[in-house]
Coordinates of C-alpha atoms and ligand atoms in Angstrom, one line a residue:
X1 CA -28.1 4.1 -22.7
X2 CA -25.6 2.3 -20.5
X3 CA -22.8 4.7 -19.4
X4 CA -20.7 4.9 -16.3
X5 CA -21.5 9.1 -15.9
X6 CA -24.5 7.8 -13.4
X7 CA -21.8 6.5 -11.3
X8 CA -21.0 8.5 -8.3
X9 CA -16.8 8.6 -7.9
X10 CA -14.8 9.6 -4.8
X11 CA -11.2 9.5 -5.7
X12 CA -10.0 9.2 -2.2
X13 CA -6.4 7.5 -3.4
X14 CA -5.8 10.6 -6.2
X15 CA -5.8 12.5 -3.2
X16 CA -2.7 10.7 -1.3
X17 CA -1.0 12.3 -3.7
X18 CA 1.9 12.4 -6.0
X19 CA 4.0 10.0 -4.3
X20 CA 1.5 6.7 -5.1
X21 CA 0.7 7.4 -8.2
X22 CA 0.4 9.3 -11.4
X23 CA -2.5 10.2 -13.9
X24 CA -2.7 8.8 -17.2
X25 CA -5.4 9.1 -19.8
X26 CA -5.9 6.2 -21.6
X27 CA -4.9 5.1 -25.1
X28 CA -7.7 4.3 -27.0
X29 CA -7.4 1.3 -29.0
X30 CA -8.0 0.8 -32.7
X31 CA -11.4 -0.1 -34.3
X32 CA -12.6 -1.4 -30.6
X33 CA -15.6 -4.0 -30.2
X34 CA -17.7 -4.6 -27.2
X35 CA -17.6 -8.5 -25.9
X36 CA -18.8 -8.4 -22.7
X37 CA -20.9 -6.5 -20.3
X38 CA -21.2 -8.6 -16.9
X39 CA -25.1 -7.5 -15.3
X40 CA -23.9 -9.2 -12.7
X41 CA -21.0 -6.7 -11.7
X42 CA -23.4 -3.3 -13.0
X43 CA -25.8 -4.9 -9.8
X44 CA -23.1 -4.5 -7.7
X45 CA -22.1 -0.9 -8.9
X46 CA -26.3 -0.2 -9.0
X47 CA -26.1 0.6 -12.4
X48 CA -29.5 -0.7 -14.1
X49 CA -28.7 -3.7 -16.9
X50 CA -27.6 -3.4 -20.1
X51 CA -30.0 -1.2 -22.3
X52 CA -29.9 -1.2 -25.8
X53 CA -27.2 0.2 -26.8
X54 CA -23.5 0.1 -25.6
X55 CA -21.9 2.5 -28.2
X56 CA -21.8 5.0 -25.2
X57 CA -19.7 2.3 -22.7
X58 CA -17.7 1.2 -25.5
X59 CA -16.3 4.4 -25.9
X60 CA -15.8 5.4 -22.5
X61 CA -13.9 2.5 -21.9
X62 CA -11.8 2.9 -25.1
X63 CA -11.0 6.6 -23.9
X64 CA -12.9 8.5 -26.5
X65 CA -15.7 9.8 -24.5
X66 CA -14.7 11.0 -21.0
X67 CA -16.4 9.1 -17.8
X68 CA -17.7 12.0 -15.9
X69 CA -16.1 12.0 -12.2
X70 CA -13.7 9.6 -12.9
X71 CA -9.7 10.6 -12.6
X72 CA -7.6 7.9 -14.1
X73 CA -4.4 7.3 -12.7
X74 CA -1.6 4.2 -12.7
X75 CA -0.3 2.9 -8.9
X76 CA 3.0 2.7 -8.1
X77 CA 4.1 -0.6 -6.7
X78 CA 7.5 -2.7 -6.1
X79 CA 6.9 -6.2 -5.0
X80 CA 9.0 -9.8 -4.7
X81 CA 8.7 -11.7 -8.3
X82 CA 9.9 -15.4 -8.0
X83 CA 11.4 -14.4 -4.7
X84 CA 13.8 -11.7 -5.8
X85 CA 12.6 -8.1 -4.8
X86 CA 11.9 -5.7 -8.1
X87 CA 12.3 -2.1 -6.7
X88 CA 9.6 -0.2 -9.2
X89 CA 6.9 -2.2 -10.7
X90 CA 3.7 -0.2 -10.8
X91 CA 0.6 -0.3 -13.5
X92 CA 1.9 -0.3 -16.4
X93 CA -0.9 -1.3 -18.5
X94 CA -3.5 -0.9 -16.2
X95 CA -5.1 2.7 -14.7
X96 CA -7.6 2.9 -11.8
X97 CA -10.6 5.0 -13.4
X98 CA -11.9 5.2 -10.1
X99 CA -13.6 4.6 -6.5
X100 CA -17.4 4.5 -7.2
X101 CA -19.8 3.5 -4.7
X102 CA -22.0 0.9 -5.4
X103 CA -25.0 -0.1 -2.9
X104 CA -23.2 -2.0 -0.5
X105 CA -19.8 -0.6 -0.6
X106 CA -17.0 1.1 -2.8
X107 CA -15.4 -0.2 -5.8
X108 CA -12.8 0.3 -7.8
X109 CA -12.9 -0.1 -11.5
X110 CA -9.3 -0.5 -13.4
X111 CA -9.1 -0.8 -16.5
X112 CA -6.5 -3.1 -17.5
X113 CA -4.9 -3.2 -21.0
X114 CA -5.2 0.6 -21.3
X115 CA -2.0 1.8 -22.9
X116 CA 1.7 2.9 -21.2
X117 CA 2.1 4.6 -18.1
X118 CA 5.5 5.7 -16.4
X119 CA 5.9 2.1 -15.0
X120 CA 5.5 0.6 -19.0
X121 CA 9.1 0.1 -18.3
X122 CA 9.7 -1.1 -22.2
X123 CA 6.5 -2.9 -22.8
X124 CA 3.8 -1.7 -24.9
X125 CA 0.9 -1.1 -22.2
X126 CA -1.3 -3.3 -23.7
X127 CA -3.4 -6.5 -22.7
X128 CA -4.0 -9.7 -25.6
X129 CA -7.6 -10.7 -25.9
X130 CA -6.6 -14.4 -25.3
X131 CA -5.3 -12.9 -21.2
X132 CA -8.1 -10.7 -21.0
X133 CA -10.8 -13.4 -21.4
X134 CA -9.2 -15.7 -18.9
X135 CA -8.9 -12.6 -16.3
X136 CA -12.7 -12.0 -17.1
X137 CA -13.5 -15.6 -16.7
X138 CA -11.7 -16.5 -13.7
X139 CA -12.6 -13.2 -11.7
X140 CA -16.1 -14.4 -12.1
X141 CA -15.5 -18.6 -11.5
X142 CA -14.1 -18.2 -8.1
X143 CA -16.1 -15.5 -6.8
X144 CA -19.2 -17.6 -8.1
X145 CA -17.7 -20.6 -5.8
X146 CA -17.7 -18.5 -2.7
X147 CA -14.5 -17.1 -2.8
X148 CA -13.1 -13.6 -2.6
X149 CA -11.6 -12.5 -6.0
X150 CA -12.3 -9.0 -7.9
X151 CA -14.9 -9.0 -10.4
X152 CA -15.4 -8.1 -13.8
X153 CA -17.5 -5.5 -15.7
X154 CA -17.2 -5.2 -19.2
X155 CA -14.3 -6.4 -21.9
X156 CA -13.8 -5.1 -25.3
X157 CA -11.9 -6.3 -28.1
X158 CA -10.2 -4.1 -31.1
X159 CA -8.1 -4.8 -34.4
X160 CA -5.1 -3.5 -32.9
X161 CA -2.4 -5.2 -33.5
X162 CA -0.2 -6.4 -30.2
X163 CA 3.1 -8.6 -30.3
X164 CA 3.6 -11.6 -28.4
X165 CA 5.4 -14.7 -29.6
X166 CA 2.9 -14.0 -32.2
X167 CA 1.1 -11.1 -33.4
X168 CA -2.6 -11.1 -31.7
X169 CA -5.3 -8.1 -31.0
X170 CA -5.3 -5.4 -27.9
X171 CA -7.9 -5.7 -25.4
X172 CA -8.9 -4.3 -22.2
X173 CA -11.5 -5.2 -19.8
X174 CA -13.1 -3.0 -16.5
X175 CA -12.2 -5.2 -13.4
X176 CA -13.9 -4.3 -10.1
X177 CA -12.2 -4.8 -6.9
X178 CA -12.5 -3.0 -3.0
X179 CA -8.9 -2.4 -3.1
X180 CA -6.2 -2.4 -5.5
X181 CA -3.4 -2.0 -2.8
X182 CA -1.1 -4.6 -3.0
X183 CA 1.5 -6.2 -0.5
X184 CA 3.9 -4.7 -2.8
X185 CA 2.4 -1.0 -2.4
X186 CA 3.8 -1.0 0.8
X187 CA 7.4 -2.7 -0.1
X188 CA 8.1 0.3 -2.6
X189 CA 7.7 2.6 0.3
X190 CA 9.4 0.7 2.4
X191 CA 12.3 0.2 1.0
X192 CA 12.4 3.7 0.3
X193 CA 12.6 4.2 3.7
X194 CA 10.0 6.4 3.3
X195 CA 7.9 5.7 6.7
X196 CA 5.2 8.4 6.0
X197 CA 3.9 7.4 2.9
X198 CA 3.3 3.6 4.7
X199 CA 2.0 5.0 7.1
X200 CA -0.4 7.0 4.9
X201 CA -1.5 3.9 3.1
X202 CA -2.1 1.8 6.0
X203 CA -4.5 4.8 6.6
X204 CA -5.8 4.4 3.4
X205 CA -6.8 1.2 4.4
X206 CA -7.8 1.1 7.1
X207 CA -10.3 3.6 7.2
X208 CA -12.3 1.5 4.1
X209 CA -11.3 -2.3 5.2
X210 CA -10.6 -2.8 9.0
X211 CA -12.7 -3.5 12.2
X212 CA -10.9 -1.8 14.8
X213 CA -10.4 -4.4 17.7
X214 CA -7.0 -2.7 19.1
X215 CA -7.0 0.9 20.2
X216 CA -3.6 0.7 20.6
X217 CA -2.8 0.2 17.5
X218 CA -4.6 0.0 13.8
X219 CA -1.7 -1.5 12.0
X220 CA -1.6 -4.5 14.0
X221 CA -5.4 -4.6 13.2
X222 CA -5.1 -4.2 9.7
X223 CA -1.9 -6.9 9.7
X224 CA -4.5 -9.2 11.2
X225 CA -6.9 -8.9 8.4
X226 CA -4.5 -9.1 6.2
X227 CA -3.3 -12.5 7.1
X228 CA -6.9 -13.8 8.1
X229 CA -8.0 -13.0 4.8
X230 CA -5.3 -14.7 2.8
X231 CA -5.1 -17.8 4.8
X232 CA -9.1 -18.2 4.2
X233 CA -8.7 -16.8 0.6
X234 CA -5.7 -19.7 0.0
X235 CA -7.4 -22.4 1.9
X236 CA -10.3 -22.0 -0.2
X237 CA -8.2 -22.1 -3.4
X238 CA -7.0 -25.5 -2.0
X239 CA -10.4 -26.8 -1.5
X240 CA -11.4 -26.1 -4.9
X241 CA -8.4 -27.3 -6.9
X242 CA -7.1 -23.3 -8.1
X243 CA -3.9 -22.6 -8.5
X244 CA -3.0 -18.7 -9.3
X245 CA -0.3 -19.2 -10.7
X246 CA 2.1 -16.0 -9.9
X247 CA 2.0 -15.5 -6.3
X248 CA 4.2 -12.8 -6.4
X249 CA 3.8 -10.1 -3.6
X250 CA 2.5 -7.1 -6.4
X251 CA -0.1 -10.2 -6.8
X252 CA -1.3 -10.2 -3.3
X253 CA -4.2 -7.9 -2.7
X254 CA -3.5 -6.4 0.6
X255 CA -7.7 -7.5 1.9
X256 CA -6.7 -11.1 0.6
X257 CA -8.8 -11.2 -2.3
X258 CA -7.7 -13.4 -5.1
X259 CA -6.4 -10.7 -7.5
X260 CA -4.6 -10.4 -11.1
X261 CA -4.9 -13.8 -12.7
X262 CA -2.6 -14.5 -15.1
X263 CA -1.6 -18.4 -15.9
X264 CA -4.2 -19.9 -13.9
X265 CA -5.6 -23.4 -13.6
X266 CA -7.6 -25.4 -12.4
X267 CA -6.6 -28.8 -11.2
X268 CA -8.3 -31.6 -13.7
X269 CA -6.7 -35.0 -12.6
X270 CA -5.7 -34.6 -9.2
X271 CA -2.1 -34.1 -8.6
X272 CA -1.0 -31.6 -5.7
X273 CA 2.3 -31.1 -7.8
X274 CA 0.0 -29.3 -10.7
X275 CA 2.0 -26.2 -12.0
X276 CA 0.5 -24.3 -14.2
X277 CA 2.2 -21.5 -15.0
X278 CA 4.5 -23.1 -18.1
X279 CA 7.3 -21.0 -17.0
X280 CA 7.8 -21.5 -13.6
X281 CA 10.1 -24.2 -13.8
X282 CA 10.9 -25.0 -10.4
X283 CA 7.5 -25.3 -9.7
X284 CA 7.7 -22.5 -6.6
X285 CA 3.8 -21.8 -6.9
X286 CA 3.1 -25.2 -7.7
X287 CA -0.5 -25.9 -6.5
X288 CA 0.8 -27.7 -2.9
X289 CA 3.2 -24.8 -2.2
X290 CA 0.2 -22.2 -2.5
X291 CA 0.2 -21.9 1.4
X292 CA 3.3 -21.7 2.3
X293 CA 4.0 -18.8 -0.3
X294 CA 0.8 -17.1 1.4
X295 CA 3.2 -16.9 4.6
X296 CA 6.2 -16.4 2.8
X297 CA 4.2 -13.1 0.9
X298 CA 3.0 -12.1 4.5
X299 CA 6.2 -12.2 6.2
X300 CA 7.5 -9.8 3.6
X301 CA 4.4 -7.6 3.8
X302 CA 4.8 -7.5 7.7
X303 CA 8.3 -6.7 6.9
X304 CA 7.4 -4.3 5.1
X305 CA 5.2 -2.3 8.0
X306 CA 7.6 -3.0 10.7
X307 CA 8.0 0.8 11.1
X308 CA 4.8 1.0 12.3
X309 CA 4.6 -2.8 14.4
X310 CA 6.5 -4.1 16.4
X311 CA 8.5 -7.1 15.6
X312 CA 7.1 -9.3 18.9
X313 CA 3.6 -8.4 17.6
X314 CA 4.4 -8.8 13.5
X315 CA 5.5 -12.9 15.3
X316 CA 2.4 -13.2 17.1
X317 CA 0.0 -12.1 14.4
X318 CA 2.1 -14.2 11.9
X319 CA 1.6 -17.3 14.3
X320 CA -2.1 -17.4 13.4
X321 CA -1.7 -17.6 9.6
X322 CA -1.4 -21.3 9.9
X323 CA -3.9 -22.5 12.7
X324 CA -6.2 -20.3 10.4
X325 CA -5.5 -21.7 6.9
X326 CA -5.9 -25.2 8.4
X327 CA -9.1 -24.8 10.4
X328 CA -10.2 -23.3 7.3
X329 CA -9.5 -25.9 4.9
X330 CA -10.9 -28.9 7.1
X331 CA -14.0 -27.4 7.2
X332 CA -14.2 -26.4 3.8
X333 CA -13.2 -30.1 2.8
X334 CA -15.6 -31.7 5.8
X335 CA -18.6 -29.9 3.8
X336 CA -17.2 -31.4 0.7
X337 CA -17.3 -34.8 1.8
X338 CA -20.8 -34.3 3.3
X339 CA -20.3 -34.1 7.1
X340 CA -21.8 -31.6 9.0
X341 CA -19.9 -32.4 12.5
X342 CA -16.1 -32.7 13.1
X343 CA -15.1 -36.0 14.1
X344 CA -10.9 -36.9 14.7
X345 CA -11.2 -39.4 12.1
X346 CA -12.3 -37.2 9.1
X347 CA -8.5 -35.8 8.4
X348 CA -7.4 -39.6 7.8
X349 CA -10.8 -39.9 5.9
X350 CA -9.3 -37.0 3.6
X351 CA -6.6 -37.8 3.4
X352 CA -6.8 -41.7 2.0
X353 CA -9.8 -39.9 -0.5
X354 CA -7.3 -37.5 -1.9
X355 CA -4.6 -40.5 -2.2
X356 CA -6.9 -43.1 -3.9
X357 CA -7.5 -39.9 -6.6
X358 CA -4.1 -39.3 -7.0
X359 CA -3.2 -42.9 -7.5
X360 CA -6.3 -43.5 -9.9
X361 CA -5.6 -40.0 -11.3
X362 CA -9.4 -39.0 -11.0
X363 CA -10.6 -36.0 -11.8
X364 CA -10.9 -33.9 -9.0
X365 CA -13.6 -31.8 -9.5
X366 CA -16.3 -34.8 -10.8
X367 CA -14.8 -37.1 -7.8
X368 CA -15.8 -35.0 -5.6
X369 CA -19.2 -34.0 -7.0
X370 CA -20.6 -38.0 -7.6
X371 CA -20.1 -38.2 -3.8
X372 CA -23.5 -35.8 -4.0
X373 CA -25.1 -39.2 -5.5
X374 CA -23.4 -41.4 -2.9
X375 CA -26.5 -43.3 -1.0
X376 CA -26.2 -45.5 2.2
X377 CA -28.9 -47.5 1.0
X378 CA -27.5 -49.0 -2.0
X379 CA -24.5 -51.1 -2.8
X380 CA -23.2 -50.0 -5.8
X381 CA -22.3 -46.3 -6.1
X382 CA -20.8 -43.8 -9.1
X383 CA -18.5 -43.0 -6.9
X384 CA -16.3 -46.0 -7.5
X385 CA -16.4 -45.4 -11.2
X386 CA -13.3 -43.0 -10.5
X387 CA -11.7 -45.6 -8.7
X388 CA -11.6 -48.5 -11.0
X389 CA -8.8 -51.0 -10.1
X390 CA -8.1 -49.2 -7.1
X391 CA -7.9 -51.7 -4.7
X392 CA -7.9 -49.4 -1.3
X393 CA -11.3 -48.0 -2.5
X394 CA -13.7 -50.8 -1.1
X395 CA -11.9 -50.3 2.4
X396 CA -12.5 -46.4 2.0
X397 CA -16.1 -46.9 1.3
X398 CA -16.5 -49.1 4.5
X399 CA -15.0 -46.2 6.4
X400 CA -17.1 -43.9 4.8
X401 CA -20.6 -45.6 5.4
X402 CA -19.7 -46.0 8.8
X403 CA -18.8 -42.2 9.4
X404 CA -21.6 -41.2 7.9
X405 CA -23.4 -43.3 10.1
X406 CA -22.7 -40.7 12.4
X407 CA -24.4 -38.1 10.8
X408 CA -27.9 -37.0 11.4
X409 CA -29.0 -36.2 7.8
X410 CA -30.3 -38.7 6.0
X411 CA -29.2 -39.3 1.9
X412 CA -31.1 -37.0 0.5
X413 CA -30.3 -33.7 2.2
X414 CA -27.1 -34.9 2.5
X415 CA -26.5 -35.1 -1.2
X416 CA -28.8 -32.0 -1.4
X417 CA -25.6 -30.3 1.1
X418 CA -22.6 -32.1 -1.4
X419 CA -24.1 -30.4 -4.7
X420 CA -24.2 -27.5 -3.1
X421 CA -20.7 -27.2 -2.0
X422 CA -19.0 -29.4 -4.8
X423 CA -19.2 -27.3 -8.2
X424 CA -20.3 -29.4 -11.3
X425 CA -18.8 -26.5 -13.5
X426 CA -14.8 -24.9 -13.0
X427 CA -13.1 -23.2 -15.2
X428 CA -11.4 -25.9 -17.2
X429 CA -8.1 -24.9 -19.5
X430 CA -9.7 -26.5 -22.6
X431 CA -13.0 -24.8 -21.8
X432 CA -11.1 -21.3 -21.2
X433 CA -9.2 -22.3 -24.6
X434 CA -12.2 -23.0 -27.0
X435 CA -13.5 -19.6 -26.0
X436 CA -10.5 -18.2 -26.9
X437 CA -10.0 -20.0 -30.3
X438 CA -13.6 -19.0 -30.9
X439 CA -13.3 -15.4 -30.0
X440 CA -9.7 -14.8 -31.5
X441 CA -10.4 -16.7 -35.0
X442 CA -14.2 -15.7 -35.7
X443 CA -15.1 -13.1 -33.4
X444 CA -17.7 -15.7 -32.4
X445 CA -18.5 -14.3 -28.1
X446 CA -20.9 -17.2 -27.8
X447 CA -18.7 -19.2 -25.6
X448 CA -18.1 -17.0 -23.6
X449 CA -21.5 -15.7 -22.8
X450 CA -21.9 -19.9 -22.3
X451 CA -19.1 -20.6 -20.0
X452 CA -20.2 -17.1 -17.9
X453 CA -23.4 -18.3 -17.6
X454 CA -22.4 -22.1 -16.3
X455 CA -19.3 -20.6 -13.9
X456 CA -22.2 -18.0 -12.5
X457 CA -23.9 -20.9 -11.3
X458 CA -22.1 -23.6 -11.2
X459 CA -23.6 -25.8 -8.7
X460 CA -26.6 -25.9 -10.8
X461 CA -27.2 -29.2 -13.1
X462 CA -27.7 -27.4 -16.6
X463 CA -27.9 -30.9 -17.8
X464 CA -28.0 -30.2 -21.6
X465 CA -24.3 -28.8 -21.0
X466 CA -23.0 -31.9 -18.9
X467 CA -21.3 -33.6 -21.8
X468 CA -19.4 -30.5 -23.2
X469 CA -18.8 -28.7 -20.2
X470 CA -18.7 -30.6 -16.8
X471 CA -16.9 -34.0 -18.4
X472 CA -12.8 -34.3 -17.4
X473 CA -10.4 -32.7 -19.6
X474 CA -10.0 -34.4 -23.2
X475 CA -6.6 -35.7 -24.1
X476 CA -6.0 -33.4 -26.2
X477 CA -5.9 -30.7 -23.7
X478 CA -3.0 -31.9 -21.9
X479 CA -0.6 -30.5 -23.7
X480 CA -1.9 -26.8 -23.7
X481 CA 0.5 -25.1 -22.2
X482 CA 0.0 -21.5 -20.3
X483 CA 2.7 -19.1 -19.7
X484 CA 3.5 -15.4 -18.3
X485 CA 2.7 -14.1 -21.8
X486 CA -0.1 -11.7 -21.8
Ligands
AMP501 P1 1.9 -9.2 -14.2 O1 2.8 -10.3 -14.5 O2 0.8 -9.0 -15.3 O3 1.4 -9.2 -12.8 O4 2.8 -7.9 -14.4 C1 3.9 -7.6 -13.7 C2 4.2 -6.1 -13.9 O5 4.6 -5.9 -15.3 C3 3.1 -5.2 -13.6 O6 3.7 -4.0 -13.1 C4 2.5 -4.9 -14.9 O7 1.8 -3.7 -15.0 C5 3.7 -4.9 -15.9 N1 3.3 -5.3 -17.2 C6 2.9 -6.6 -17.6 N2 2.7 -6.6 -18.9 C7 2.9 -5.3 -19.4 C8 2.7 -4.7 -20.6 N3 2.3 -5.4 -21.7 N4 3.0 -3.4 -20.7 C9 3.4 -2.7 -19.6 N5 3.5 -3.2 -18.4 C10 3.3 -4.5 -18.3
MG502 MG1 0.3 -8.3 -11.6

């Protein structure tokens, strides 16, 4: 029987106390359905996979059966939204069952979707299936391409009937991440003046998250980490075409994983301008500005903990953000292009690549992975196929032949080293969308349990799903449009 009783739970953020948070039982939903159940995510809690029957889960997650240890509370939070500071945001559909430790580390599980809380403000407390299936996707696609993100456990489904700009079904899903302390946990404190209770978070922390390096002082320490972890976490985003979406700072996990996904995307044709969030019409998380809002979101977190830094410090550590982000991204995007040593001339390299593909508007994810069938030792190449008419791209693959004349490997473990840094599978919209449509209209999973399996391993050829999965986005998918709606 698969239940989350065998897991053991220390609630060490209950016991901050009243101040950061309040405990909420959940609101079970009406005639719920099990979807999902994520093996991969039960190995990391060392819970043993799925056994034959889930009736036991399903209700524990719906709130009918209790989950023995666990003391479900909501967060309090504040946070900058669009740039404008909200004072008192906090979960308000989502309750943290939990800290349960799993064989290599603690997790928390949240359960999002899971009824009001005193931060429900005048919304209902509830989570569509349509958002919950891209959270559980997405939470599972970037971590699968090397990249921190929560994870997710289990999703159910119910009859319940939830009002958006149309009527849809209530859903909730079990996301597992090391932290749910957000930038903006600290901000509501903050700008409460209320020093202490910072100060007790930082602690909170800090004892699960940071190395010590400075005796003198932890916060600086866990500052550092802080903006270490998001520049990587952001530079990887860049190298792999994500954009979240709603970088607002109650999205920002304070360890820099990437963290409640809402209107997400993926970048299909590449175009740096890519918004996709339908309602951020000035375009301020646009996919280019991704890393300067990282800084912008750390400068108000380090605001935000200037009672226990000092402001020559908070510029110092703030300096590195940058030198960080970039080193990070060029070496992430050298691997891409199949170069194993740093030379000067591989940013210019780059950079004419990722012109030619906006000017040819290729699709950035296949471009990228037909340079894994790139070969010195023949003259014509796939590669070109995304660059028809392009009439810079003969010069490019001169430049290219000779830099990689430089390189020690020879084709084949070269190509061998692009597949296995240039994913064949992402997260497409339309993809995300016919699982949707399938789920929504006919209670058909299938997709789902497809696309999971692909975006687990997505380096992989799975060639009998090339033509429906790995091909650029159809036309008709251009016009699907994503907004804040959830
Ligand atoms: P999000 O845009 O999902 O990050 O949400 C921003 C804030 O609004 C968070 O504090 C959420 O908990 C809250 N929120 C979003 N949707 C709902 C809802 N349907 N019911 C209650 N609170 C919500
Ligand atoms: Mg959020």
């Amino acid at each position: 029987m698969l239940t989350l009783d065998k897991l053991s739970f220390d609630n060490r953020f209950s016991s901050l106390g009243d101040k950061f948070s309040s405990r909420v039982s959940i609101s079970p939903l009406e005639s719920p359905y099990l979807i999902h159940v994520n093996p991969a995510a039960l190995e990391l809690l060392g819970l043993p996979p799925e056994g034959p029957s889930s009736e036991h889960l399903l209700q524990q997650i719906n709130g009918t059966l209790p989950i023995v240890g666990a003391a479900p509370l909501a967060m309090v939070y504040a946070g900058h939204q669009f740039g404008g500071y909200s004072a008192r945001l906090g979960d308000g559909r989502g309750l943290l069952l939990g800290e349960a430790q799993g064989p290599n580390g603690s997790w928390d599980l949240h359960l999002k979707g899971a009824g009001p809380t005193p931060y429900s403000r005048f919304a209902d407390g509830r989570a569509v299936l349509r958002s919950t299936i891209r959270e559980y996707l997405a939470g599972e696609a970037l971590s699968h391409l090397g990249i921190a993100s929560t994870r997710s456990l289990c999703m159910i489904g119910s009859n319940e009937a939830v009002m958006r700009e149309t009527v849809e079904t209530g859903a909730m899903m079990v996301r597992l991440a090391k932290t749910h302390v957000r930038f903006g946990s600290f901000e509501y404190f903050h700008y409460q003046q209320d020093y202490e209770a910072v100060k007790t978070l930082a602690d909170y922390v800090i004892e699960q998250h940071v190395s010590l390096r400075n005796a003198q002082s932890p916060y600086e320490d866990l500052l550092e980490m802080a903006i270490r972890n998001t520049a990587q976490t952001i530079a990887k985003w860049q190298s792999v075409g994500f954009a979240h979406g709603v970088l607002n700072t109650d999205n920002m996990s304070i360890i820099g994983d990437t963290f409640d996904f809402g209107p997400y995307g993926f970048l299909d044709e590449y175009d740096p301008e890519f918004i996709c969030n339908h309602s951020d019409s000035e375009g301020r998380y646009s996919f280019e500005r991704q890393p300067g809002i990282g800084l912008w979101n750390l400068n108000a977190l380090s605001h935000s903990l200037s009672s226990l830094i000092d402001e020559a410090s908070i510029r110092r550590l703030l300096s590195q953000y940058e030198p960080i982000l970039v080193e990070t991204y060029a070496d992430e995007m050298r691997q891409k292009l199949g170069l194993e040593r740093h030379r000067e001339e591989d940013q210019t390299l780059l950079s004419q690549f990722l012109h030619m593909m906006r000017k040819s508007k290729a699709d950035y994810t296949n471009t990228f992975r037909s340079l894994g069938e790139f070969s010195c030792k023949q003259n014509t190449n796939s590669l070109s196929l995304h660059f028809q008419g392009n009439e810079q791209y003969q010069d490019w693959e001169t430049q290219y032949r000779l830099r990689l004349s430089f390189e020690k490997r020879d084709d084949e473990a070269r190509q061998k080293a692009i597949k296995l840094k240039n994913p064949k599978f992402i997260l497409r919209s339309h993809l995300a969308h016919q699982a949707i449509e399938k789920a929504t209209k006919e209670k058909d999973f299938s997709e789902i349990d497809t696309l999971l399996m692909l975006l687990q391993s997505p380096f992989d050829e799975h060639e009998a799903h090339t033509e429906n999965y790995a091909h650029a986005a159809p036309a008709w998918s251009k016009h699907l449009s994503i907004s804040c709606s959830s």
